[in-house]
Short mmCIF file of C-alpha atoms and ligand atoms in Angstrom, two decimals:
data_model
loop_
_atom_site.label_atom_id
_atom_site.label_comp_id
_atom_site.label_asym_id
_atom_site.label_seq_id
_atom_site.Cartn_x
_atom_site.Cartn_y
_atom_site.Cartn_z
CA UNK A 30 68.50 -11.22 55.86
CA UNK A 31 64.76 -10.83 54.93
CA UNK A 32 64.22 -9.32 51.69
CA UNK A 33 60.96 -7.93 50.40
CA UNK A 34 61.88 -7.79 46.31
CA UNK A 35 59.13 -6.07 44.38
CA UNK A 36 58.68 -6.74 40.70
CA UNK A 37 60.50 -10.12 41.00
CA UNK A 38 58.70 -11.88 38.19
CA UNK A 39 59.91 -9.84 35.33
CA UNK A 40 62.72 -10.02 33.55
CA UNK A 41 65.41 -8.20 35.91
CA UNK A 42 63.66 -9.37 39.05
CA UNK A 43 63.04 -13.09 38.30
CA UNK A 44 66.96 -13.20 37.41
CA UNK A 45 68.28 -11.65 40.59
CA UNK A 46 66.32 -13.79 42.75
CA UNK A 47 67.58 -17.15 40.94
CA UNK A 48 71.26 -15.36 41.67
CA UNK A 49 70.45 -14.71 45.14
CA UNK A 50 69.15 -18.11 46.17
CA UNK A 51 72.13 -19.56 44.42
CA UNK A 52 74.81 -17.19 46.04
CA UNK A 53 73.34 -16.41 49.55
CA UNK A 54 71.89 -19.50 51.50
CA UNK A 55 71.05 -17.40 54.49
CA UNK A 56 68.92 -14.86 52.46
CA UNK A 57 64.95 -15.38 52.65
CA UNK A 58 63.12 -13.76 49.55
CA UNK A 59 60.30 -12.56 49.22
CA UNK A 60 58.63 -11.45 45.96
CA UNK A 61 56.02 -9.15 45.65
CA UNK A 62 54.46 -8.88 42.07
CA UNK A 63 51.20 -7.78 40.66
CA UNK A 64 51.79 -9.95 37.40
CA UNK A 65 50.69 -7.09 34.93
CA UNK A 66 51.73 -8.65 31.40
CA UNK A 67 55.29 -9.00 32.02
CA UNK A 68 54.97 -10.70 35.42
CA UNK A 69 55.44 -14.50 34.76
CA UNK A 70 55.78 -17.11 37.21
CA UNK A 71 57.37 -19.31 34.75
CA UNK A 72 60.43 -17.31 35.14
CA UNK A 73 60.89 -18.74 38.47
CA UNK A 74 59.92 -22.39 37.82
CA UNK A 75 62.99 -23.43 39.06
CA UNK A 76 62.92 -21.63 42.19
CA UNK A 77 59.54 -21.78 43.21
CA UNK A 78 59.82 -24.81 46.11
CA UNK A 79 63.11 -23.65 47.31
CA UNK A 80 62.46 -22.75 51.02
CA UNK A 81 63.70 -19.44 51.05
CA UNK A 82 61.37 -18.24 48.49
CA UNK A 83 58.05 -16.95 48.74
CA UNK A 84 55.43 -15.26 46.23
CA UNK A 85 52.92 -12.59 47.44
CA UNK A 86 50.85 -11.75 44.13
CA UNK A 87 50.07 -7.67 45.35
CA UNK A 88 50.20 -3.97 43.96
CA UNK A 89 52.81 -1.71 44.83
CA UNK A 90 50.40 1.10 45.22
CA UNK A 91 48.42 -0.76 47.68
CA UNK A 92 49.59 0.13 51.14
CA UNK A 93 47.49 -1.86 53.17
CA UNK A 94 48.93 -5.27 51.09
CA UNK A 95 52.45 -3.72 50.96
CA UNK A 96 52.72 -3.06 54.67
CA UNK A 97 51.70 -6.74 54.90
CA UNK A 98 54.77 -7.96 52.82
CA UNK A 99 57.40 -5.96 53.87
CA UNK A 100 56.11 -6.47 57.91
CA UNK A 101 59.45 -7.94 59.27
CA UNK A 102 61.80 -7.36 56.17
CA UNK A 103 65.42 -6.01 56.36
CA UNK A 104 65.41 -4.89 53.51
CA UNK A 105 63.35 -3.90 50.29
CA UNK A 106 64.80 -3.76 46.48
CA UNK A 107 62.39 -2.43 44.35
CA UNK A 108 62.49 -3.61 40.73
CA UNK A 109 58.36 -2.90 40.25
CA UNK A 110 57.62 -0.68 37.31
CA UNK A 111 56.09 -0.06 34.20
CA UNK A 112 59.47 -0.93 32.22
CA UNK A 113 58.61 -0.25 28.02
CA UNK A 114 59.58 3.16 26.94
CA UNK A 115 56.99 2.59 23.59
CA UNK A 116 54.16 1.60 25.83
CA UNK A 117 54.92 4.67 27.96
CA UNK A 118 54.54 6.97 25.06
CA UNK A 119 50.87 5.58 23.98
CA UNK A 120 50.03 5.22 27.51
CA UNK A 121 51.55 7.03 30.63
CA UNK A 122 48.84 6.75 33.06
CA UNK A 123 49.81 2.88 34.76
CA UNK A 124 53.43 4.44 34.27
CA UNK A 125 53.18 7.41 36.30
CA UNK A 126 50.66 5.33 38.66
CA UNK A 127 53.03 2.02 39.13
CA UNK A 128 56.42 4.30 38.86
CA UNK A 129 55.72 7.08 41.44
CA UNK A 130 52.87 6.04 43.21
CA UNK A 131 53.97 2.67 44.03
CA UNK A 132 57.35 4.18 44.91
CA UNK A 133 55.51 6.50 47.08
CA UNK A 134 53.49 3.90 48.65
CA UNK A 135 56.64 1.60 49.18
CA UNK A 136 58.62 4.53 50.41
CA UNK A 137 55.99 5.32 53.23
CA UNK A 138 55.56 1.99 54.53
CA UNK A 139 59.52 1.85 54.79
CA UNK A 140 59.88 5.09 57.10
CA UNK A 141 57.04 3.54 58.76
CA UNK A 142 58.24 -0.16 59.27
CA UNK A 143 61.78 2.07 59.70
CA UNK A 144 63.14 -0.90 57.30
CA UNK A 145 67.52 -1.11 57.65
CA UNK A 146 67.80 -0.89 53.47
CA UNK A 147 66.12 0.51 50.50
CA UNK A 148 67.48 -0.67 47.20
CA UNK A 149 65.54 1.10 44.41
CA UNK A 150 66.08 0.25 40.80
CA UNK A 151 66.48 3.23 38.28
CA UNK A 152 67.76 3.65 35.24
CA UNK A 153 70.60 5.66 32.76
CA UNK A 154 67.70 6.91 30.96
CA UNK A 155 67.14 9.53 33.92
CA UNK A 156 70.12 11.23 32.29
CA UNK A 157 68.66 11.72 29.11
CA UNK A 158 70.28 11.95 25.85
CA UNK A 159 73.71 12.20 25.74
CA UNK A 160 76.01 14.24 23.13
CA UNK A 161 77.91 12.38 20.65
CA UNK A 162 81.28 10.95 22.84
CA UNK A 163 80.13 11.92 26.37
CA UNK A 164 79.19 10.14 29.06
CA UNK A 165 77.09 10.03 32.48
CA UNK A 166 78.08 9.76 36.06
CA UNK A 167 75.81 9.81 39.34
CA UNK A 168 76.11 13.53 39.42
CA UNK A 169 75.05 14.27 36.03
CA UNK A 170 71.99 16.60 35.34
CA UNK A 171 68.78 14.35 35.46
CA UNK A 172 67.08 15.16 31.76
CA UNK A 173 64.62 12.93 31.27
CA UNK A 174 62.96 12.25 27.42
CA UNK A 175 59.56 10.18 27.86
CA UNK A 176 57.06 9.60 30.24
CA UNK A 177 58.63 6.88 31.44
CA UNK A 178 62.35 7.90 31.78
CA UNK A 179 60.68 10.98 33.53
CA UNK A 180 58.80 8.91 36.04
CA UNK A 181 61.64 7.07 36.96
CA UNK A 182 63.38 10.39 37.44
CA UNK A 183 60.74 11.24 39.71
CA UNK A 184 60.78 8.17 41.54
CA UNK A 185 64.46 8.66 42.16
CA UNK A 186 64.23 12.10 43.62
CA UNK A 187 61.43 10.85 45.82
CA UNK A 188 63.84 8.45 47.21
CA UNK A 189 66.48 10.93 47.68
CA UNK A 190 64.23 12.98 49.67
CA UNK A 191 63.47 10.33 51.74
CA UNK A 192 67.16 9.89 52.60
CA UNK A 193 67.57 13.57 53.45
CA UNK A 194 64.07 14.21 55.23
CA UNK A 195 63.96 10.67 57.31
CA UNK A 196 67.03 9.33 57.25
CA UNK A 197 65.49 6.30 55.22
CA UNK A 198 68.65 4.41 54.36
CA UNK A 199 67.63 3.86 50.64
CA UNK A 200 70.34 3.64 48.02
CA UNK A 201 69.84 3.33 44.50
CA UNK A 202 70.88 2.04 41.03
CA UNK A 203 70.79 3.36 37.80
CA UNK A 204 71.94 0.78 35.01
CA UNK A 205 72.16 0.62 31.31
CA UNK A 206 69.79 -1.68 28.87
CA UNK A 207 69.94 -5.41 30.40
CA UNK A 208 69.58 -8.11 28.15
CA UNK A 209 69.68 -11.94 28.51
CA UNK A 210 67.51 -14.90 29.53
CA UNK A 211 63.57 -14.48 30.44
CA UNK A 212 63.04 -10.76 28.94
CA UNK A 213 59.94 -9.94 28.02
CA UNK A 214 60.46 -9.98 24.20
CA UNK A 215 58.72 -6.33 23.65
CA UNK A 216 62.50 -4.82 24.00
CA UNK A 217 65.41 -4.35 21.53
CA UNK A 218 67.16 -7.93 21.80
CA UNK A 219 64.54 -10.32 22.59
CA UNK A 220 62.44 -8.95 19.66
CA UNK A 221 65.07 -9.22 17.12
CA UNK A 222 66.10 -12.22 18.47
CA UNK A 223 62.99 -14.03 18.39
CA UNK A 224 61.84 -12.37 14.97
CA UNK A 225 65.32 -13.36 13.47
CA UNK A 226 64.18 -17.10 14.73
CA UNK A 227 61.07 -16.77 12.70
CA UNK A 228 62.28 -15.56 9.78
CA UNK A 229 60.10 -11.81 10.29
CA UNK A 230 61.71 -8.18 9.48
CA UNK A 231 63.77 -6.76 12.68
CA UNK A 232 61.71 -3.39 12.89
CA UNK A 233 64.58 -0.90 13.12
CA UNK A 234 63.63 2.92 14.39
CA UNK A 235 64.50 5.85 12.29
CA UNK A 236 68.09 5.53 11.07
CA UNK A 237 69.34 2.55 13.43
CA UNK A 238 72.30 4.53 14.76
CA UNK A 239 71.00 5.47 18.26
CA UNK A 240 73.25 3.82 20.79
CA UNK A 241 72.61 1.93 23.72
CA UNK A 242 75.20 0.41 26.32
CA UNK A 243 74.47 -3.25 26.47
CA UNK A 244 74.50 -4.93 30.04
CA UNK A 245 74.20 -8.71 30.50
CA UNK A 246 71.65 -9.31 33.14
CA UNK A 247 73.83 -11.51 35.37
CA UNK A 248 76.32 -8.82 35.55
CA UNK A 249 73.28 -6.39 36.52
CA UNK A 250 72.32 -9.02 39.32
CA UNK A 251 75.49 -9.30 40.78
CA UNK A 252 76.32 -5.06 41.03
CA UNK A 253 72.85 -4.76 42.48
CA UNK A 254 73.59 -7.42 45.38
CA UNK A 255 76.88 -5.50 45.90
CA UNK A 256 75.36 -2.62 46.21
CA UNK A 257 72.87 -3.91 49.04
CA UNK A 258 75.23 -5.24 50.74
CA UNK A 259 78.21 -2.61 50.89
CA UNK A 260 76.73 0.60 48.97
CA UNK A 261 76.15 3.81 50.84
CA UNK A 262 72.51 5.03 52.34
CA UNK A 263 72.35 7.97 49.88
CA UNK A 264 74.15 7.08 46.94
CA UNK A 265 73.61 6.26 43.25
CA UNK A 266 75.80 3.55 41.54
CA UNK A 267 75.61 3.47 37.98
CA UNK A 268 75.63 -0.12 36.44
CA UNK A 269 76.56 -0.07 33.16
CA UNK A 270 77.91 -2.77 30.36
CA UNK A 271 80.91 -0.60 29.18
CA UNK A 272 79.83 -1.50 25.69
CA UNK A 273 78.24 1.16 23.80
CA UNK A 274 76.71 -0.06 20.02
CA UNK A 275 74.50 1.56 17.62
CA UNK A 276 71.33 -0.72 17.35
CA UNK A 277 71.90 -1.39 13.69
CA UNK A 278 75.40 -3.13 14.37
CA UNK A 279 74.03 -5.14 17.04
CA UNK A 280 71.16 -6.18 14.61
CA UNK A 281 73.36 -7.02 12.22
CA UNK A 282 75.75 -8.61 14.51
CA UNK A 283 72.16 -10.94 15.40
CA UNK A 284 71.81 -11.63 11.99
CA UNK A 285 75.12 -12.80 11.56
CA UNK A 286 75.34 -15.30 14.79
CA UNK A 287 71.93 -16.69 13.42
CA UNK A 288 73.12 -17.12 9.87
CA UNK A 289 70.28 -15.00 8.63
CA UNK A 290 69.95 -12.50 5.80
CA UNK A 291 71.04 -8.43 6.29
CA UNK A 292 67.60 -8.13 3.95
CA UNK A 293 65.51 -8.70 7.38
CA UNK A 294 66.64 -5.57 8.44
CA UNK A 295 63.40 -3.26 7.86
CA UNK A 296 63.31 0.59 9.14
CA UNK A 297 60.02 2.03 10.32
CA UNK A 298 58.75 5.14 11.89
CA UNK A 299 60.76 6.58 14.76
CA UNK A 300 60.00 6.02 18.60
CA UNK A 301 58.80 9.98 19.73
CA UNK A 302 61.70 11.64 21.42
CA UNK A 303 63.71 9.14 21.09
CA UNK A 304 67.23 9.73 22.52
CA UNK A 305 69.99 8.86 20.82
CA UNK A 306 72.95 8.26 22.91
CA UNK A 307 72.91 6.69 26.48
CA UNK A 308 76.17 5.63 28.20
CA UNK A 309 77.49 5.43 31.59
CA UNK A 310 80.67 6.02 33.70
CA UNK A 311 81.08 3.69 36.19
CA UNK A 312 83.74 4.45 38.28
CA UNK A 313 81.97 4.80 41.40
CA UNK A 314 81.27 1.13 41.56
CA UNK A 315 84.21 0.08 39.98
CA UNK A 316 86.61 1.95 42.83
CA UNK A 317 84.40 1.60 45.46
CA UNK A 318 82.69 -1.99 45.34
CA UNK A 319 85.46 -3.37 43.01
CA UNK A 320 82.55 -4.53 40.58
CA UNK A 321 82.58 -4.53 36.48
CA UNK A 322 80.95 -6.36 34.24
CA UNK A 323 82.56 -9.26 33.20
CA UNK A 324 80.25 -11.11 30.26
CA UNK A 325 81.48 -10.19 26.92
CA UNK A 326 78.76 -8.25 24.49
CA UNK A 327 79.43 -11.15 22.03
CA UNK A 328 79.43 -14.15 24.32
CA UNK A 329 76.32 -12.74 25.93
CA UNK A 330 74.36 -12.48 22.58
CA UNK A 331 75.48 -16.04 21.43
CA UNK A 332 74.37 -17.28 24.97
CA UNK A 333 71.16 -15.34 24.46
CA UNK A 334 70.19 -15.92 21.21
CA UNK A 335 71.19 -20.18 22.49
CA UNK A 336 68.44 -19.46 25.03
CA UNK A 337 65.98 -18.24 23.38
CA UNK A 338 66.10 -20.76 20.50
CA UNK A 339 66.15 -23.31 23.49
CA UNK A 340 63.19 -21.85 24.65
CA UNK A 341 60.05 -22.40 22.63
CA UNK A 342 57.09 -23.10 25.03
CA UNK A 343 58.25 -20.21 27.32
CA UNK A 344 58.72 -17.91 24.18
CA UNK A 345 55.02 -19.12 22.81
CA UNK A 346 53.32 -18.69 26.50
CA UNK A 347 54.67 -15.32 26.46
CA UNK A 348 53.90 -14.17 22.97
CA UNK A 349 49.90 -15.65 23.62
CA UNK A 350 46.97 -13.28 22.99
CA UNK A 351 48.64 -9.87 25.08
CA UNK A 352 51.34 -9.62 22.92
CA UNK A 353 50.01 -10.66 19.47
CA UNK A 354 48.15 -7.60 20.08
CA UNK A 355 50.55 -5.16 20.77
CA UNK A 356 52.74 -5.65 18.15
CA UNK A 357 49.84 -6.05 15.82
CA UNK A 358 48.96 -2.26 17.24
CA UNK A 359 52.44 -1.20 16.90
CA UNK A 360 54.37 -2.61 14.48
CA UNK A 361 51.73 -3.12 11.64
CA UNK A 362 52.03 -0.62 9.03
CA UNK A 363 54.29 1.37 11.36
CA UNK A 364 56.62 2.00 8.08
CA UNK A 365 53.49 4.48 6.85
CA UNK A 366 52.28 6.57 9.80
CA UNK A 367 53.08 6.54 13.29
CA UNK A 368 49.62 8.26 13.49
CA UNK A 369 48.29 4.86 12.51
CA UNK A 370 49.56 2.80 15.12
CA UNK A 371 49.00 5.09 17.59
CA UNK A 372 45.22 3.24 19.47
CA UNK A 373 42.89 5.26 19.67
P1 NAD B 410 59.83 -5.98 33.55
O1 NAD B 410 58.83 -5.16 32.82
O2 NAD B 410 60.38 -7.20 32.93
O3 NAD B 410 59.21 -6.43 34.96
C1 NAD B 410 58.46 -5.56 35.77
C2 NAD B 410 57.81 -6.40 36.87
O4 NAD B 410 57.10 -5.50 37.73
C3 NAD B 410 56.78 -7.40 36.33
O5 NAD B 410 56.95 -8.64 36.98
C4 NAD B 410 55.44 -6.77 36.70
O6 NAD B 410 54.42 -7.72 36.92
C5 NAD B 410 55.81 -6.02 37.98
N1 NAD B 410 54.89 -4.89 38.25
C6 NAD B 410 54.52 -3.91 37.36
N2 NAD B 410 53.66 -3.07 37.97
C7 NAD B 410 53.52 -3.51 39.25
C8 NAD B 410 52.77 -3.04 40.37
N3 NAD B 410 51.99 -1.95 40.29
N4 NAD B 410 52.87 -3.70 41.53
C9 NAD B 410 53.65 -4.82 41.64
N5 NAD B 410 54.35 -5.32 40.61
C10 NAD B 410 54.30 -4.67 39.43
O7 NAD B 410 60.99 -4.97 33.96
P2 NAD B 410 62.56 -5.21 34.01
O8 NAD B 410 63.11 -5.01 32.68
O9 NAD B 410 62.83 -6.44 34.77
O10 NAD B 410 62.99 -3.94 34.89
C11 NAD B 410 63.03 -4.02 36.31
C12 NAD B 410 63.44 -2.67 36.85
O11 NAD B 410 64.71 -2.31 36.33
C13 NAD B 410 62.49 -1.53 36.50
O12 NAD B 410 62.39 -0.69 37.62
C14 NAD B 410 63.18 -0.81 35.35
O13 NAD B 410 62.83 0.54 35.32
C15 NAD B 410 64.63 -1.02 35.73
N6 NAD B 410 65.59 -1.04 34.61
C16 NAD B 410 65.42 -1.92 33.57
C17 NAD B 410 66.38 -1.97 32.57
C18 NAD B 410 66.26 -2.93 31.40
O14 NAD B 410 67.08 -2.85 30.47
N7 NAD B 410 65.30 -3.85 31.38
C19 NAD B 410 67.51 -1.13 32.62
C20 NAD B 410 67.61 -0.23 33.68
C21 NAD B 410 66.66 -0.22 34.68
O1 DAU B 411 68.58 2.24 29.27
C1 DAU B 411 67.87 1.49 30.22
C2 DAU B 411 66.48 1.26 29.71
O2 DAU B 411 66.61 0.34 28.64
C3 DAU B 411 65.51 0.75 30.76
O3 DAU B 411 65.33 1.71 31.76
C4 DAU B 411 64.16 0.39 30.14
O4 DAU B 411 63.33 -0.23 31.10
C5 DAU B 411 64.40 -0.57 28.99
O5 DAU B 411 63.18 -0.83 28.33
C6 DAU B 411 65.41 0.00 28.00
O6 DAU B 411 64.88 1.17 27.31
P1 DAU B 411 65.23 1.43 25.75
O7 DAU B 411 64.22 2.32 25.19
O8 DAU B 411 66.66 1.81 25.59
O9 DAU B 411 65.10 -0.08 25.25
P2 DAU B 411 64.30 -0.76 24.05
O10 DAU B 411 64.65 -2.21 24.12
O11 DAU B 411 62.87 -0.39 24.02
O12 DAU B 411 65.02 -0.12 22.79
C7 DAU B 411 66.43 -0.17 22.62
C8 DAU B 411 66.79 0.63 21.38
O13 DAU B 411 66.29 -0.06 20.24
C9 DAU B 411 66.16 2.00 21.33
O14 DAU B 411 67.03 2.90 20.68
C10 DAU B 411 64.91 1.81 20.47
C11 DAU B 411 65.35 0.73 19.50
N1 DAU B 411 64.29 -0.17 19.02
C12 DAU B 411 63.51 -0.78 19.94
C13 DAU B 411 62.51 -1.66 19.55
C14 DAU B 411 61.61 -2.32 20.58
C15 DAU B 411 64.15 -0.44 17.66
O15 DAU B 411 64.89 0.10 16.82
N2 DAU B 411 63.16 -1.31 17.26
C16 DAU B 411 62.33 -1.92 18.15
O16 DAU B 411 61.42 -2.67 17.72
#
């Protein structure tokens, strides 16, 4: 099988194609990235003679380079996207232009190429926030809170109509928050993790009590190959970690593993429609593709926190001028204003 994998050099991406080489020696890969700032070929170091892996540096909203790539491809799973719900808030426009119109684009050139499998990547935060106690399943009302949650809602539906309108054989996932090796540390874990490291506040949002259901990454990679290989044209799976945590105990549960003090803990201004509750039912792929997580919340955070500390050139490369700036822009006097932090 020929895959066309879009996005591959972030953090999701650049895991599932390790997984894949490793698992499927008949399985050619091709990854198709625009390396925007959390594209990084370092991810794939390891990977990056192996024979069955190629690199096409492109734009998803690019057809004329797209069609290119996915010429000849069984299949296309689309992890491409404007990922950071903060960065979405300050700036929707590449959000809405990556997370639709790329979808669009891909979408097109797959009815046209008539391509055998359509993986796309969504998200639980399509669903929206969730009441105290209840939980999600594929046929849940989509409700989505920010401009990037809603794109990806939109992107989803797009796909959907593709199914029903041209019989494009698309399926797609929708999992909980991911964490482990090679994420871009902008998100939840990675920046507590490698603040905790340094000895810097863990900026916590509002009260700390929103919840979140944690999802180790390799557990992520192997649903999502499941679901190429033996989900449904037309269906959603859910993916989720079956661990739902308020993000204080999970900071606190950091700052105990790394033997650091609760008095890091600092709360700032709120994220802007933040939701408080995501979590996920995942029977579907559970009954169906006899899949469920299997990494433990607290083996997975000693594992990442190992990796990260293990880390220290990749961590530096990736927290170079790009970053230094954003979380100059967003996290410096956040505790006053959000007005101030928002750029002008
Ligand atoms: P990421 O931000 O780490 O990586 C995104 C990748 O897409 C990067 O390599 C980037 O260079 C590439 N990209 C961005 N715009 C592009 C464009 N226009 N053309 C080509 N490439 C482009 O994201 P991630 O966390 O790995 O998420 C991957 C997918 O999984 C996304 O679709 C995201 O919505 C979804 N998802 C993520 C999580 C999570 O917890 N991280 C959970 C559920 C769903
Ligand atoms: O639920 C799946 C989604 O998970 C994915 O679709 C997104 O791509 C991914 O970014 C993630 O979105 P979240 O908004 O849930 O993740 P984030 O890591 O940004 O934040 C997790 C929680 O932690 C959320 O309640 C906000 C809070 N938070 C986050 C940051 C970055 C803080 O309290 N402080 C922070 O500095």
């Amino acid at each position: 099988m020929k895959i066309l994998v879009t996005g591959g050099a972030g953090f999701i991406g650049s895991n599932f194609i390790r997984h894949v080489l490793a698992e499927r020696k008949d399985y050619e890969l091709i990854n198709y990235d625009k390396l925007t700032y959390a594209g990084n070929l370092a991810n794939l170091a390891e990977v990056a003679e192996d024979p069955n892996y190629t690199f096409i540096r492109g734009d998803i909203c690019d057809a004329a380079t797209v069609e290119a790539a996915m010429r000849g491809c069984d299949a296309v799973i689309h992890f491409a996207a404007e990922s950071h719900v903060d960065r979405s808030i300050y700036e929707p426009a590449p959000v809405i232009d990556t997370n639709i119109k790329g979808t669009f684009t891909l979408l097109e050139v797959a009815r046209a190429l008539r391509v055998e499998r359509f993986l796309h990547i969504s998200t639980d935060e399509v669903y929206g926030d969730l009441t105290p106690g209840d939980f999600a399943d594929e046929s849940s009302p989509l409700q989505p809170s920010s401009p990037y949650s809603a794109s990806k809602a939109g992107a989803d539906l797009l796909v959907l109509s593709y199914v029903r309108t041209y019989a494009l054989p698309a399926v797609i996932t929708r999992s909980s928050n991911n964490y482990g090796p090679y994420q871009f540390p902008e998100k939840f874990l990675p920046l507590m993790i490698t603040n905790a490291l340094e000895h810097k506040p863990l900026p916590i949002y509002g009260d700390g009590k929103q919840q979140r259901d944690w999802l180790h990454v390799e557990d992520n990679c192997r649903g999502i190959l499941r679901v190429l290989e033996k989900g449904r044209a037309g269906e959603v799976y859910n993916i989720g970690g079956l661990d739902i945590e308020e993000n204080l105990t999970i900071a606190r549960r950091l700052l105990n593993l790394m033997n650091r003090p609760e008095s890091l803990l600092s709360y700032v201004k709120d994220r802007p429609g933040h939701d408080r509750r995501y979590a996920l039912r995942c029977e579907k792929m559970r009954v169906e593709l006899s899949w469920k997580p299997m990494i433990l919340l607290e083996n997975g955070l000693r594992q990442t926190i190992e990796w990260y500390a293990n880390h220290t050139a990749w961590l530096a490369d990736v927290r170079g001028g790009e970053y230094r700036s954003y979380y100059a822009k967003y996290y410096e006097n956040r505790d006053s204003s959000l007005r101030d932090v928002v750029p002008s």
